[in-house]
Amino acid sequence: VRNTGERPGREVVQLYASTGGTVRLAGFAVAEAAPGESATVRVRLDERVLRTGGDDLEISTTRADIG
């Protein structure tokens, strides 16, 4: 996550999972970055998503990218 603003920022990074046409929030994390800096974010996925995903599992940072 890159902060392109002039003030310190905080962002909630969300991962969505889709399987079988159902989209749900699979995990999230909070990132903080000073102006002009980047932050690396690790998101812990809900294990149930991976167990039930099957071959058609898709993971994305936006709901619009899935499907």
PDB file of C-alpha atoms in Angstrom:
ATOM      1  CA  VAL A   1       0.000   0.000   0.000  1.00  0.00           C
ATOM      2  CA  ARG A   2       1.453   3.392  -0.986  1.00  0.00           C
ATOM      3  CA  ASN A   3       0.500   6.685   0.655  1.00  0.00           C
ATOM      4  CA  THR A   4       0.490   9.286  -2.123  1.00  0.00           C
ATOM      5  CA  GLY A   5      -0.963  11.972   0.140  1.00  0.00           C
ATOM      6  CA  GLU A   6       0.636  14.689   2.224  1.00  0.00           C
ATOM      7  CA  ARG A   7      -0.475  13.315   5.607  1.00  0.00           C
ATOM      8  CA  PRO A   8       0.038  10.014   7.405  1.00  0.00           C
ATOM      9  CA  GLY A   9      -2.588   7.514   6.335  1.00  0.00           C
ATOM     10  CA  ARG A  10      -4.320   4.361   7.477  1.00  0.00           C
ATOM     11  CA  GLU A  11      -6.042   1.927   5.123  1.00  0.00           C
ATOM     12  CA  VAL A  12      -8.012  -1.255   5.698  1.00  0.00           C
ATOM     13  CA  VAL A  13      -6.895  -3.806   3.110  1.00  0.00           C
ATOM     14  CA  GLN A  14      -9.587  -6.377   2.356  1.00  0.00           C
ATOM     15  CA  LEU A  15      -9.361  -9.674   0.470  1.00  0.00           C
ATOM     16  CA  TYR A  16     -12.478 -11.145  -1.076  1.00  0.00           C
ATOM     17  CA  ALA A  17     -12.971 -14.769  -2.082  1.00  0.00           C
ATOM     18  CA  SER A  18     -15.359 -16.155  -4.645  1.00  0.00           C
ATOM     19  CA  THR A  19     -16.325 -19.749  -5.101  1.00  0.00           C
ATOM     20  CA  GLY A  20     -19.416 -21.058  -6.788  1.00  0.00           C
ATOM     21  CA  GLY A  21     -20.734 -17.534  -7.431  1.00  0.00           C
ATOM     22  CA  THR A  22     -20.650 -16.505  -3.766  1.00  0.00           C
ATOM     23  CA  VAL A  23     -18.390 -13.574  -2.840  1.00  0.00           C
ATOM     24  CA  ARG A  24     -17.379 -12.974   0.755  1.00  0.00           C
ATOM     25  CA  LEU A  25     -14.777 -11.182   2.809  1.00  0.00           C
ATOM     26  CA  ALA A  26     -11.923 -13.659   3.329  1.00  0.00           C
ATOM     27  CA  GLY A  27      -9.583 -11.530   5.444  1.00  0.00           C
ATOM     28  CA  PHE A  28      -8.432  -8.004   6.237  1.00  0.00           C
ATOM     29  CA  ALA A  29      -5.577  -6.040   7.784  1.00  0.00           C
ATOM     30  CA  VAL A  30      -4.817  -2.419   8.638  1.00  0.00           C
ATOM     31  CA  ALA A  31      -1.887  -0.655   6.962  1.00  0.00           C
ATOM     32  CA  GLU A  32      -0.308   2.620   8.055  1.00  0.00           C
ATOM     33  CA  ALA A  33       2.144   4.675   5.994  1.00  0.00           C
ATOM     34  CA  ALA A  34       3.758   8.088   6.263  1.00  0.00           C
ATOM     35  CA  PRO A  35       3.434  10.532   3.345  1.00  0.00           C
ATOM     36  CA  GLY A  36       5.207   9.179   0.262  1.00  0.00           C
ATOM     37  CA  GLU A  37       5.960   5.828   1.893  1.00  0.00           C
ATOM     38  CA  SER A  38       4.725   2.304   1.289  1.00  0.00           C
ATOM     39  CA  ALA A  39       3.681  -0.409   3.692  1.00  0.00           C
ATOM     40  CA  THR A  40       3.661  -4.158   3.184  1.00  0.00           C
ATOM     41  CA  VAL A  41       0.505  -5.830   4.418  1.00  0.00           C
ATOM     42  CA  ARG A  42       0.017  -9.460   5.404  1.00  0.00           C
ATOM     43  CA  VAL A  43      -3.581 -10.607   5.426  1.00  0.00           C
ATOM     44  CA  ARG A  44      -4.496 -13.778   7.258  1.00  0.00           C
ATOM     45  CA  LEU A  45      -7.079 -15.684   5.241  1.00  0.00           C
ATOM     46  CA  ASP A  46      -9.918 -17.450   6.952  1.00  0.00           C
ATOM     47  CA  GLU A  47      -8.971 -21.134   6.738  1.00  0.00           C
ATOM     48  CA  ARG A  48     -12.575 -22.087   5.916  1.00  0.00           C
ATOM     49  CA  VAL A  49     -12.288 -20.154   2.643  1.00  0.00           C
ATOM     50  CA  LEU A  50      -9.341 -22.240   1.525  1.00  0.00           C
ATOM     51  CA  ARG A  51     -10.963 -25.520   2.595  1.00  0.00           C
ATOM     52  CA  THR A  52     -14.205 -24.862   0.721  1.00  0.00           C
ATOM     53  CA  GLY A  53     -12.706 -23.064  -2.296  1.00  0.00           C
ATOM     54  CA  GLY A  54     -12.100 -25.962  -4.641  1.00  0.00           C
ATOM     55  CA  ASP A  55     -10.768 -25.432  -8.155  1.00  0.00           C
ATOM     56  CA  ASP A  56     -12.841 -22.315  -8.852  1.00  0.00           C
ATOM     57  CA  LEU A  57     -11.572 -20.229  -5.894  1.00  0.00           C
ATOM     58  CA  GLU A  58     -10.717 -16.619  -6.796  1.00  0.00           C
ATOM     59  CA  ILE A  59      -9.059 -14.101  -4.428  1.00  0.00           C
ATOM     60  CA  SER A  60      -9.083 -10.339  -5.084  1.00  0.00           C
ATOM     61  CA  THR A  61      -8.688  -7.018  -3.268  1.00  0.00           C
ATOM     62  CA  THR A  62     -11.963  -5.732  -4.723  1.00  0.00           C
ATOM     63  CA  ARG A  63     -15.348  -7.354  -5.154  1.00  0.00           C
ATOM     64  CA  ALA A  64     -15.551  -5.970  -8.693  1.00  0.00           C
ATOM     65  CA  ASP A  65     -12.539  -8.076  -9.834  1.00  0.00           C
ATOM     66  CA  ILE A  66     -14.233 -11.351  -8.939  1.00  0.00           C
ATOM     67  CA  GLY A  67     -16.521 -13.333 -11.192  1.00  0.00           C
TER      68      GLY A  67
END
